[in-house]
Coordinates of C-alpha atoms and ligand atoms in Angstrom, one line a residue:
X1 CA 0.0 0.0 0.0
X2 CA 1.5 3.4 -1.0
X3 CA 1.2 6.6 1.6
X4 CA -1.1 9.1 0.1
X5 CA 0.6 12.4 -0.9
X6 CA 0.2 15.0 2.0
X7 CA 0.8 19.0 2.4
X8 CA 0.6 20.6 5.3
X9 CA -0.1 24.3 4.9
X10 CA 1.5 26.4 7.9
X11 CA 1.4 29.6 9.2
X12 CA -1.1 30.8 5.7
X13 CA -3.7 33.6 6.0
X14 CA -6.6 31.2 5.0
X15 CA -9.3 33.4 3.1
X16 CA -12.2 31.2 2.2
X17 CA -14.8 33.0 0.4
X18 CA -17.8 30.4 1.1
X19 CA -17.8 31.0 5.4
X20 CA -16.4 34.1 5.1
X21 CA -13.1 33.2 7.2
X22 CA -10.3 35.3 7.3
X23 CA -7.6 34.2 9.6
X24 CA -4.1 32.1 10.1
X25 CA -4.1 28.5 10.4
X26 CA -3.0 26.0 8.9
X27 CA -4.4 23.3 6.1
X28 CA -3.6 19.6 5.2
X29 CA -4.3 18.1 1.9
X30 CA -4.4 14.5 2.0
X31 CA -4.3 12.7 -1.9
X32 CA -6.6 15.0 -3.9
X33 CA -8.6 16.6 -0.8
X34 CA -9.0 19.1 1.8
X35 CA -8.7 16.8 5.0
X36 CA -8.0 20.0 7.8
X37 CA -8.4 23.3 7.7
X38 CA -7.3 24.7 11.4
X39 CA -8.3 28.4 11.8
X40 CA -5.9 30.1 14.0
X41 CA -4.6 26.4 15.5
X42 CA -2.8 23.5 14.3
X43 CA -4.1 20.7 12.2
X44 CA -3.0 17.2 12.8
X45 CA -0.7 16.4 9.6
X46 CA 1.3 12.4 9.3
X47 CA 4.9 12.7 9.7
X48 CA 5.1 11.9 5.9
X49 CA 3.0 15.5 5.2
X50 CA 5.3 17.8 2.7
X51 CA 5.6 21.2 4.8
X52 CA 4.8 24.5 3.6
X53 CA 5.7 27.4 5.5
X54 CA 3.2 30.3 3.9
X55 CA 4.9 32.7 6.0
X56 CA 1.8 34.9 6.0
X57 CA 1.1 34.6 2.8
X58 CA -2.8 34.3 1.3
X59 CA -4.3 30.6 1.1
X60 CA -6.8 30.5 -0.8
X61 CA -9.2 28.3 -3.6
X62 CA -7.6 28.1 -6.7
X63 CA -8.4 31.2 -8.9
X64 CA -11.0 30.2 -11.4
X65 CA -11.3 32.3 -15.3
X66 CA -14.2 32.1 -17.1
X67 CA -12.9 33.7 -19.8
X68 CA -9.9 32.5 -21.9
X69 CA -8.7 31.7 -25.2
X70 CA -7.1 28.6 -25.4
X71 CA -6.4 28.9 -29.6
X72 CA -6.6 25.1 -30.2
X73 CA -7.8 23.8 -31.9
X74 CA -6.5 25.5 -34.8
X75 CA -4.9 28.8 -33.5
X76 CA -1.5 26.3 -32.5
X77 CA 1.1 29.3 -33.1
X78 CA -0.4 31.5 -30.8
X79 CA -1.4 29.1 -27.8
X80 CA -2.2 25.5 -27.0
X81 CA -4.5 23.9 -24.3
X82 CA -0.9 22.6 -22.6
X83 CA 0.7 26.0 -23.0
X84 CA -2.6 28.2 -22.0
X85 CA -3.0 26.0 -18.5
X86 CA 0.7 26.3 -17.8
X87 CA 0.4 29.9 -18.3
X88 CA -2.8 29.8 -16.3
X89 CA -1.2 27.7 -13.1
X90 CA 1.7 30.3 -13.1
X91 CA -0.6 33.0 -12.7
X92 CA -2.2 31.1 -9.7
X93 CA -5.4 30.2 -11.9
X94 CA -5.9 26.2 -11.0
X95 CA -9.6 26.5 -13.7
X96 CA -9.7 28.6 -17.0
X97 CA -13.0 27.9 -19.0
X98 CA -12.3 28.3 -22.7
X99 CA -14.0 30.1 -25.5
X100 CA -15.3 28.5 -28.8
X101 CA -14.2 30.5 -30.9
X102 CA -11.3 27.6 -32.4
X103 CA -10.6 27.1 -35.7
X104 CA -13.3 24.7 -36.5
X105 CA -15.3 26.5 -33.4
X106 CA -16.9 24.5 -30.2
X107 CA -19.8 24.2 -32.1
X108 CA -20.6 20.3 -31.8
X109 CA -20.6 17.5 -28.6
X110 CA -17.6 16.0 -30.4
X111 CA -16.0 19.4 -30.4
X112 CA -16.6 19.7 -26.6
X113 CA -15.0 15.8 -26.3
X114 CA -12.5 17.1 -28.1
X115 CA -11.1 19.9 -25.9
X116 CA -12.2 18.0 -22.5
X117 CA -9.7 14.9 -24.5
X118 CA -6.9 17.2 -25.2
X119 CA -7.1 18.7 -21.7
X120 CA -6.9 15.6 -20.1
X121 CA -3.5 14.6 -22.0
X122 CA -1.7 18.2 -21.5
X123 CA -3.6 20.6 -19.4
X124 CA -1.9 21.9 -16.0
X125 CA -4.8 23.3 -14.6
X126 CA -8.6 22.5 -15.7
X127 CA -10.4 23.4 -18.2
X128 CA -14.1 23.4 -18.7
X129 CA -15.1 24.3 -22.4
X130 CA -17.8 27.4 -23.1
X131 CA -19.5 26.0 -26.2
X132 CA -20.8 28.1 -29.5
X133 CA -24.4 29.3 -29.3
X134 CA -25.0 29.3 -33.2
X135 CA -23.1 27.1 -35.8
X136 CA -19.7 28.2 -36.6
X137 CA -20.8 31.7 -33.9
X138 CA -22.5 33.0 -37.2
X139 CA -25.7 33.8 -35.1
X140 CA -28.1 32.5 -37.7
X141 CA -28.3 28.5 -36.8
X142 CA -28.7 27.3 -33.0
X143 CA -25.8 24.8 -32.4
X144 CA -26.7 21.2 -31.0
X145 CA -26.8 22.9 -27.2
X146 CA -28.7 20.2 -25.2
X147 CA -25.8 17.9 -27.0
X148 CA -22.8 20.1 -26.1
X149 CA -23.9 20.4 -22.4
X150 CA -23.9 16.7 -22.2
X151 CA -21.0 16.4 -23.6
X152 CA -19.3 18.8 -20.6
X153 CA -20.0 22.5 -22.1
X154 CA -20.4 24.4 -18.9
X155 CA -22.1 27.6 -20.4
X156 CA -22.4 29.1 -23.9
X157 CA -21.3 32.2 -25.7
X158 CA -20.2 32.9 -29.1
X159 CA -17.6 35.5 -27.8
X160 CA -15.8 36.6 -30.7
X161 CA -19.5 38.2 -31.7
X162 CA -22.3 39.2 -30.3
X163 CA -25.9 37.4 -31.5
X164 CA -26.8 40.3 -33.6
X165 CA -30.7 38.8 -34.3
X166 CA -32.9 39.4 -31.7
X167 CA -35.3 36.5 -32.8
X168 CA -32.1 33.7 -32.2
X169 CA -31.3 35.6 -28.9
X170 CA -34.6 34.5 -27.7
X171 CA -33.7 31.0 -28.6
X172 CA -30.6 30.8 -27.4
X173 CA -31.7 32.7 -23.3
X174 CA -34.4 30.1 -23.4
X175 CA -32.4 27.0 -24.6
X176 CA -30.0 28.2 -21.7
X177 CA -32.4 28.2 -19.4
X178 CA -33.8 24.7 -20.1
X179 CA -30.3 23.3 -20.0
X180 CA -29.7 25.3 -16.8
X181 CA -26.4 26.9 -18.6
X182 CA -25.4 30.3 -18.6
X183 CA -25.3 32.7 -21.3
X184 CA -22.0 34.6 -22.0
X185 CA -22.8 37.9 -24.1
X186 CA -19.6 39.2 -26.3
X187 CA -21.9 42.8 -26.4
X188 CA -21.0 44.1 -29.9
X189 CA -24.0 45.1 -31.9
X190 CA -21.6 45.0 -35.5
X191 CA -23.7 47.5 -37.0
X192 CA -23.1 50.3 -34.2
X193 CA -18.8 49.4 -34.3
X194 CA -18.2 48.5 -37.6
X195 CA -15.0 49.4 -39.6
X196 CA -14.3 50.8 -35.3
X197 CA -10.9 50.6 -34.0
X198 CA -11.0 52.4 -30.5
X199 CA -12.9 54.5 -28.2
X200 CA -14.9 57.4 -29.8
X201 CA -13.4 60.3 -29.0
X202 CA -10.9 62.4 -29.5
X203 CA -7.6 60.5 -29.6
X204 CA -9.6 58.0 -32.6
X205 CA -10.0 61.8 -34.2
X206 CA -6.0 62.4 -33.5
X207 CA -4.9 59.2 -34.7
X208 CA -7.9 59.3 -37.8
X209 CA -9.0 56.0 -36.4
X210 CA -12.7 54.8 -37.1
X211 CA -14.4 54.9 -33.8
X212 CA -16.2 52.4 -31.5
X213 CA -19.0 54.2 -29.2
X214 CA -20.3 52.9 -25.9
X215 CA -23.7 52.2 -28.0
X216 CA -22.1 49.6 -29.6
X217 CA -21.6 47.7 -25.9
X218 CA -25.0 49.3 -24.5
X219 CA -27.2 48.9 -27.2
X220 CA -26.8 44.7 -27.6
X221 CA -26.5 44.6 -23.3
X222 CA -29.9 46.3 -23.1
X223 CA -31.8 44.4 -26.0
X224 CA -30.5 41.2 -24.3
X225 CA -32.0 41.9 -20.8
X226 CA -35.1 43.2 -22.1
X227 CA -35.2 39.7 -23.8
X228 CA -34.2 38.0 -20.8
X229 CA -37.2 39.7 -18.5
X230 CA -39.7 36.8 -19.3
X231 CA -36.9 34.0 -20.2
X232 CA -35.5 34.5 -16.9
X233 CA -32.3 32.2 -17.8
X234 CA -28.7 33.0 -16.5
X235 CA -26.9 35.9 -18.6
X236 CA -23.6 37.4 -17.7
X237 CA -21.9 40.2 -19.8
X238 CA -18.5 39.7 -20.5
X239 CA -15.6 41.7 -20.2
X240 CA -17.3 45.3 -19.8
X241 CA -15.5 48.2 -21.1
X242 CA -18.3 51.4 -21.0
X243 CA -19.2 52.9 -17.5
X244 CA -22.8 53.3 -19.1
X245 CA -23.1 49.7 -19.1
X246 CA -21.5 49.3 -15.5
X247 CA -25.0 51.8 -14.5
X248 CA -26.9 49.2 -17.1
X249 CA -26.4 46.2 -15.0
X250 CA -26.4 47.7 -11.5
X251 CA -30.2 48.9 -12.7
X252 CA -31.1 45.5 -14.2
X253 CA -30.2 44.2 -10.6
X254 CA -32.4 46.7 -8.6
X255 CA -34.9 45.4 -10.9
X256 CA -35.3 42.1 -10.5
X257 CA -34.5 42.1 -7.2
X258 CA -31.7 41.1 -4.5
X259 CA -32.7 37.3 -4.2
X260 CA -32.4 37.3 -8.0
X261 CA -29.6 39.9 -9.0
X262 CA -27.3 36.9 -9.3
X263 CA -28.9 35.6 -12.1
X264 CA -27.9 38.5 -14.2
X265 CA -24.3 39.1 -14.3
X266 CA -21.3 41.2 -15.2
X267 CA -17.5 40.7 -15.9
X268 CA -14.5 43.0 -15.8
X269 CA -11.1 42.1 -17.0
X270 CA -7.7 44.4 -16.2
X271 CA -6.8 46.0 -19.1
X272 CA -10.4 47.2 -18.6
X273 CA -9.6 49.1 -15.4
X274 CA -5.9 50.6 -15.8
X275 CA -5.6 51.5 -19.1
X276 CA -7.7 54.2 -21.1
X277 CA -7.6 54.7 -25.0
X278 CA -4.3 56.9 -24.5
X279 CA -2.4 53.4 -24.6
X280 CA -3.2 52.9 -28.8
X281 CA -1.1 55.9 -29.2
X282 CA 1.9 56.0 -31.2
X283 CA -0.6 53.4 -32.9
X284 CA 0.8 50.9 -30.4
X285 CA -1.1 47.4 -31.6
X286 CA -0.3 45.9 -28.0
X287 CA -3.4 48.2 -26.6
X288 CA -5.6 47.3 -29.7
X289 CA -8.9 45.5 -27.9
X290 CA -12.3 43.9 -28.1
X291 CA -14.1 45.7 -27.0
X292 CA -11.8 48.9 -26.9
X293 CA -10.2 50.5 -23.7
X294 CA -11.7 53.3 -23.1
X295 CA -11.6 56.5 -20.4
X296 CA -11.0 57.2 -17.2
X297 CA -14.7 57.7 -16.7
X298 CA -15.3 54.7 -18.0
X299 CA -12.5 53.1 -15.2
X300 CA -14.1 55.2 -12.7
X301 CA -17.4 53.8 -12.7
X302 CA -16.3 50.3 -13.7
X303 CA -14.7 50.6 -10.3
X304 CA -17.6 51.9 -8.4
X305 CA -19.3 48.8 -9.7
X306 CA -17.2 46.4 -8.6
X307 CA -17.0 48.0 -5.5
X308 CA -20.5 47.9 -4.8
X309 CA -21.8 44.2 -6.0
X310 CA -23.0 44.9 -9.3
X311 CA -20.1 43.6 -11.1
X312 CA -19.2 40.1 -9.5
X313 CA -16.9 38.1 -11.7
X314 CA -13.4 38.9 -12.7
X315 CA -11.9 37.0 -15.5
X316 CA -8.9 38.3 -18.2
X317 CA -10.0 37.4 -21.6
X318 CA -7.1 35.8 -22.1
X319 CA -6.1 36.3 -26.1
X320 CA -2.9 35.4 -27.3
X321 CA -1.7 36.3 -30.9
X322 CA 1.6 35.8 -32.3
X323 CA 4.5 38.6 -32.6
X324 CA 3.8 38.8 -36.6
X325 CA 0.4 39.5 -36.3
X326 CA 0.3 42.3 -33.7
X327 CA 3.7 43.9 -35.6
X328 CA 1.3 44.6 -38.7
X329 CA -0.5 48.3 -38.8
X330 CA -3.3 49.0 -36.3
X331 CA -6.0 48.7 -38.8
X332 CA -5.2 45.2 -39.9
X333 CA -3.5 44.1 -36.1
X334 CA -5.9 41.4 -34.2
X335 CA -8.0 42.6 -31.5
X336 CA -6.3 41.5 -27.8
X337 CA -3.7 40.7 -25.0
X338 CA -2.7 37.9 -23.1
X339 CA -3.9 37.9 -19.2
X340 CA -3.0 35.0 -17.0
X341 CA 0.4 35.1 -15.6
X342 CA -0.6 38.8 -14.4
X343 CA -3.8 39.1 -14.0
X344 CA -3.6 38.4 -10.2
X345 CA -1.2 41.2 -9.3
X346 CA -3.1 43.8 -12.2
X347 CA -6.4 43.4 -9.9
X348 CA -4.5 43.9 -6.6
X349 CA -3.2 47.3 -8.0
X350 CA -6.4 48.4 -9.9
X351 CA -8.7 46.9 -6.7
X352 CA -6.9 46.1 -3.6
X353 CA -4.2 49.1 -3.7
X354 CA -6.5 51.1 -4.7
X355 CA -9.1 50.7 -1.8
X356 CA -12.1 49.6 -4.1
X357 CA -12.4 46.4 -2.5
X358 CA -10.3 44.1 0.5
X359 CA -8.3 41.0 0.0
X360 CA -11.3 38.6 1.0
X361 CA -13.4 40.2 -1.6
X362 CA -11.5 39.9 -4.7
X363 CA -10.7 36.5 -3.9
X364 CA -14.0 35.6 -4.1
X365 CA -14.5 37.5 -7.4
X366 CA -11.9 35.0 -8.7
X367 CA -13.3 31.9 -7.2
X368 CA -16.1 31.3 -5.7
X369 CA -18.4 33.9 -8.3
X370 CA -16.9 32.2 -11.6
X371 CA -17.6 28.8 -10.1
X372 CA -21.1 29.5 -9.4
X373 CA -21.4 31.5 -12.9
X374 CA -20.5 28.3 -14.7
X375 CA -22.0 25.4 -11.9
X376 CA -18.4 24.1 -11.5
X377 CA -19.3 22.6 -8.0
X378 CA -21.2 19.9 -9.5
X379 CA -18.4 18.8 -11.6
X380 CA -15.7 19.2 -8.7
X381 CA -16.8 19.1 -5.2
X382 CA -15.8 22.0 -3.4
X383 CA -14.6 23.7 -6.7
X384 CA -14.3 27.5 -5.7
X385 CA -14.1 27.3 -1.8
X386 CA -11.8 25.6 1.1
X387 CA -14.2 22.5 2.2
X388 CA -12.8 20.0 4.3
X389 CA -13.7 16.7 1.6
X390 CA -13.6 18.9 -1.1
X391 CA -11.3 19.2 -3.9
X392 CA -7.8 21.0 -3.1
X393 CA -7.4 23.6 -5.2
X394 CA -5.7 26.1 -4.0
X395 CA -3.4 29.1 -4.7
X396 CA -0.5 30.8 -2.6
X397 CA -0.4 34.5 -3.3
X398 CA 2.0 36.7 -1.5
X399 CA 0.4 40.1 -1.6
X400 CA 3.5 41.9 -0.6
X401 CA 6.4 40.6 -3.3
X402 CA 7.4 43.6 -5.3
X403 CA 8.0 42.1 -9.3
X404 CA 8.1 43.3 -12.5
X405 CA 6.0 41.8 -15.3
X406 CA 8.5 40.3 -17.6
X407 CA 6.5 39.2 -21.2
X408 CA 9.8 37.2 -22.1
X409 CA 9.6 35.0 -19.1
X410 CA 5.7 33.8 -19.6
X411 CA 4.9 30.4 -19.9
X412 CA 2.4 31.5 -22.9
X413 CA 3.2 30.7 -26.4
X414 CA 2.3 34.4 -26.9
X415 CA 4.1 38.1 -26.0
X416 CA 0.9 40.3 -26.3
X417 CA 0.9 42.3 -23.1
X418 CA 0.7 46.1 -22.5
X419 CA 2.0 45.6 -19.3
X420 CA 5.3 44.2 -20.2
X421 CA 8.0 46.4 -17.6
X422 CA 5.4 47.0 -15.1
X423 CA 6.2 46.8 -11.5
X424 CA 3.7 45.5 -9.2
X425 CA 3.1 44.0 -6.3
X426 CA 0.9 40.7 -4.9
X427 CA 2.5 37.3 -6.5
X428 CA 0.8 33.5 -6.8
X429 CA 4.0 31.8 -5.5
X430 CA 1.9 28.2 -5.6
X431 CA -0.8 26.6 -7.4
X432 CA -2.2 23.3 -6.1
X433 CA -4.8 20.9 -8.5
X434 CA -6.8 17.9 -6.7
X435 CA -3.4 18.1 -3.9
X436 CA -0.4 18.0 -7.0
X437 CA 1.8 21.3 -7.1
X438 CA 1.5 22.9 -10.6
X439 CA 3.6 25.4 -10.0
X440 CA 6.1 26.5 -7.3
X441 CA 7.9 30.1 -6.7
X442 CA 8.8 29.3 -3.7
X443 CA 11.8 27.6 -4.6
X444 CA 13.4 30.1 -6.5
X445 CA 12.0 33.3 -3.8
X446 CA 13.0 31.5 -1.0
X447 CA 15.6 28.6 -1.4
X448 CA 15.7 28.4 2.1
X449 CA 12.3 27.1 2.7
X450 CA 13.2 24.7 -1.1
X451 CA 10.0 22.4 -1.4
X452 CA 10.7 18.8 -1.9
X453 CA 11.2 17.6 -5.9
X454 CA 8.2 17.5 -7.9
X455 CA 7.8 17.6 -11.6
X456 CA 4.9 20.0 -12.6
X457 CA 4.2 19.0 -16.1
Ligands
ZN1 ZN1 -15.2 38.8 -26.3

């Protein structure tokens, strides 16, 4: 009989966002499981436990995206579903849920299989696949659905676009709500942002860019929770840029009421809250985004609405492109940046630093708010949360190590990030999946404390 693999967790500031708990303690993993968790006390680990020494560092569930881009299948050059979860376990994320928007696109169940099959051969952390509303995302067939969510598809979207027709909408909120699957809205109405590069305003007019209004955002956000008012089914917006849609959701919310404000849903993603339009200058591609970065009005009140509930998931639209393609001219430049390895240290200074919300709170934006979003907990017990039984997942972050974000050094395929030379502060230093270290900083930070071997993959 072999002795089941053991970490004991000592001297960690243990934030569980399910009860609420805030304090230092320590936790053991036995195998794949929580077996302890010892709030301010000691647990009782076997003399065989591995010991980590947290040194006051953050313990926490396992940050959880529900919005990356994994590129495969078909998008290889940029990013695979091996080097997108390696990325994502050095930036502390133990769950990324990836967009269908492939090359051929999630569309099918055997597309679904296909991802879940790859995943299971090369991932690092987990991934749970958001399948294609409409055939090939085009918005004018509905895709096999009740097939895709057998097969595994945890919510649906075709992020890329938005649905344009109002008529499939319809179908597609109440197909969602049958299956008891989220919706995912890439707001774009095409007709309002076409040709549109960045922001309206006036640094489109300096650089004689086509612009990209709010209304673009706005006008498909609204249509869809008009839509949604009788369908009732579970619609999140993804990665909102305009302040006028941060007011849009915080009003749908009062609407329907506190005991069902959850149901509609918001996400915000970095680049979204510390950079404004003033980044394209220079026409520098690396700030080129879908949907565009906008002001510091907009940041303002993206802020104000994560500070006060209305936006509840975090994520990072991860979107890796090659060198090549973001080196060609603005116009012709693909839309977005990569996320992962420093998403976690980007929210602390937009949120924590900043005194929009505490530690406790944005680790529950990244955890326990994507799991419910996407009903991970009934794939993964205690998926999102510190459960003693439950899965352990769970990331290290020290909040105080000074770094600087070095593009060069990612585990992506891809170099597509603004914030390349940044110095910032809050780390992931260790990522645990199902009680198996994916990722350990420790070693290098801290060689006095060296973990025992492992080989992450
Ligand atoms: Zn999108």
């Amino acid at each position: 009989m072999t002795t089941e693999r053991a970490l004991h967790f000592r001297g960690g500031r243990i934030i569980d966002p399910l009860t609420k708990r805030d304090e230092t303690g320590e936790l053991l993993v036995v195998g794949e499981c929580i077996q302890a968790i010892a709030y301010g006390g000691k647990v009782n680990a076997p003399s065989h436990a591995q010991v980590i020494d947290c040194g006051g560092a953050i313990l926490c569930p396992g940050l959880i995206d529900p919005h990356v881009h994994l590129r495969e299948p078909g998008g290889e050059a940029k990013e695979t579903i091996a080097t997108g979860t390696r990325s994502a376990a050095a930036g502390g994320f133990t769950t990324v849920c990836c967009m269908p928007n492939t090359n051929p696109c999630l569309d099918t169940a055997m597309a679904v299989r296909f991802v879940e099959g790859r995943a299971a051969d090369a991932a690092s952390a987990r991934v749970f696949v958001v399948g294609a509303a409409t055939v090939g995302r085009k918005g004018d067939q509905l895709a096999p659905m009740a097939s895709m969510a057998h097969a595994g598809a945890v919510a649906f979207s075709d992020d890329g676009d938005g649905i344009a027709s109002g008529g499939m909408m319809r179908r597609v909120l109440e197909v969602c709500k049958t299956l008891d699957r989220a919706f995912m809205q890439h707001c774009q109405d095409a007709s309002l942002s076409e040709g549109g590069l960045i922001n309206e305003g006036p640094v489109a007019t300096r650089l004689g860019l086509l612009p990209w209004p709010r209304d673009a955002e706005e006008v498909m956000f609204e249509r869809d929770l008009r839509l949604n008012t009788r369908i009732d089914a579970r619609y999140h917006a993804q990665h909102l840029s305009s302040g006028g849609s941060a007011r849009i959701l915080r009003e749908a919310r009062a609407r329907v009421g506190s005991d069902r404000a959850h149901r509609i849903s918001g996400e915000a993603a970095p680049h979204h809250l510390l950079l404004t339009c003033d980044a394209c200058d220079g026409y520098n591609t690396g700030a080129k985004m879908n949907p565009p970065l906008r002001t510091q009005w907009d940041i303002n009140e993206l802020k104000l609405a994560i500070a006060d509930g209305t936006i509840d998931v975090l994520a990072t639209d991860h979107a890796p492109h090659t060198i090549a393609e973001k080196a060609r001219d603005f116009a012709s430049a693909p839309f977005g940046i990569i996320g992962l390895e420093c998403a976690l240290a980007l929210y602390a200074k937009a949120l924590v630093e900043d005194g929009v919300i505490d530690w406790p709170r944005l680790i529950q934006l990244l955890t326990l708010a994507p799991a419910r979003l996407c009903g991970l907990a009934s794939r993964v017990d205690g998926i999102g949360t510190l459960t003693v039984g439950g899965v352990a997942d769970l990331t290290l972050i020290d909040p105080e190590n000074s770094w600087t974000i070095r593009a060069d050094a990612f585990q992506s395929k891809s170099r597509n990030c603004p914030f390349d030379g940044w110095n910032v502060r809050a780390k992931p230093v260790m990522t645990v999946r199902a009680g198996e270290i994916l990722f350990d900083a420790t070693c290098a930070t801290n060689p006095s404390q060296a973990l025992r071997a492992h080989a992450p993959r």
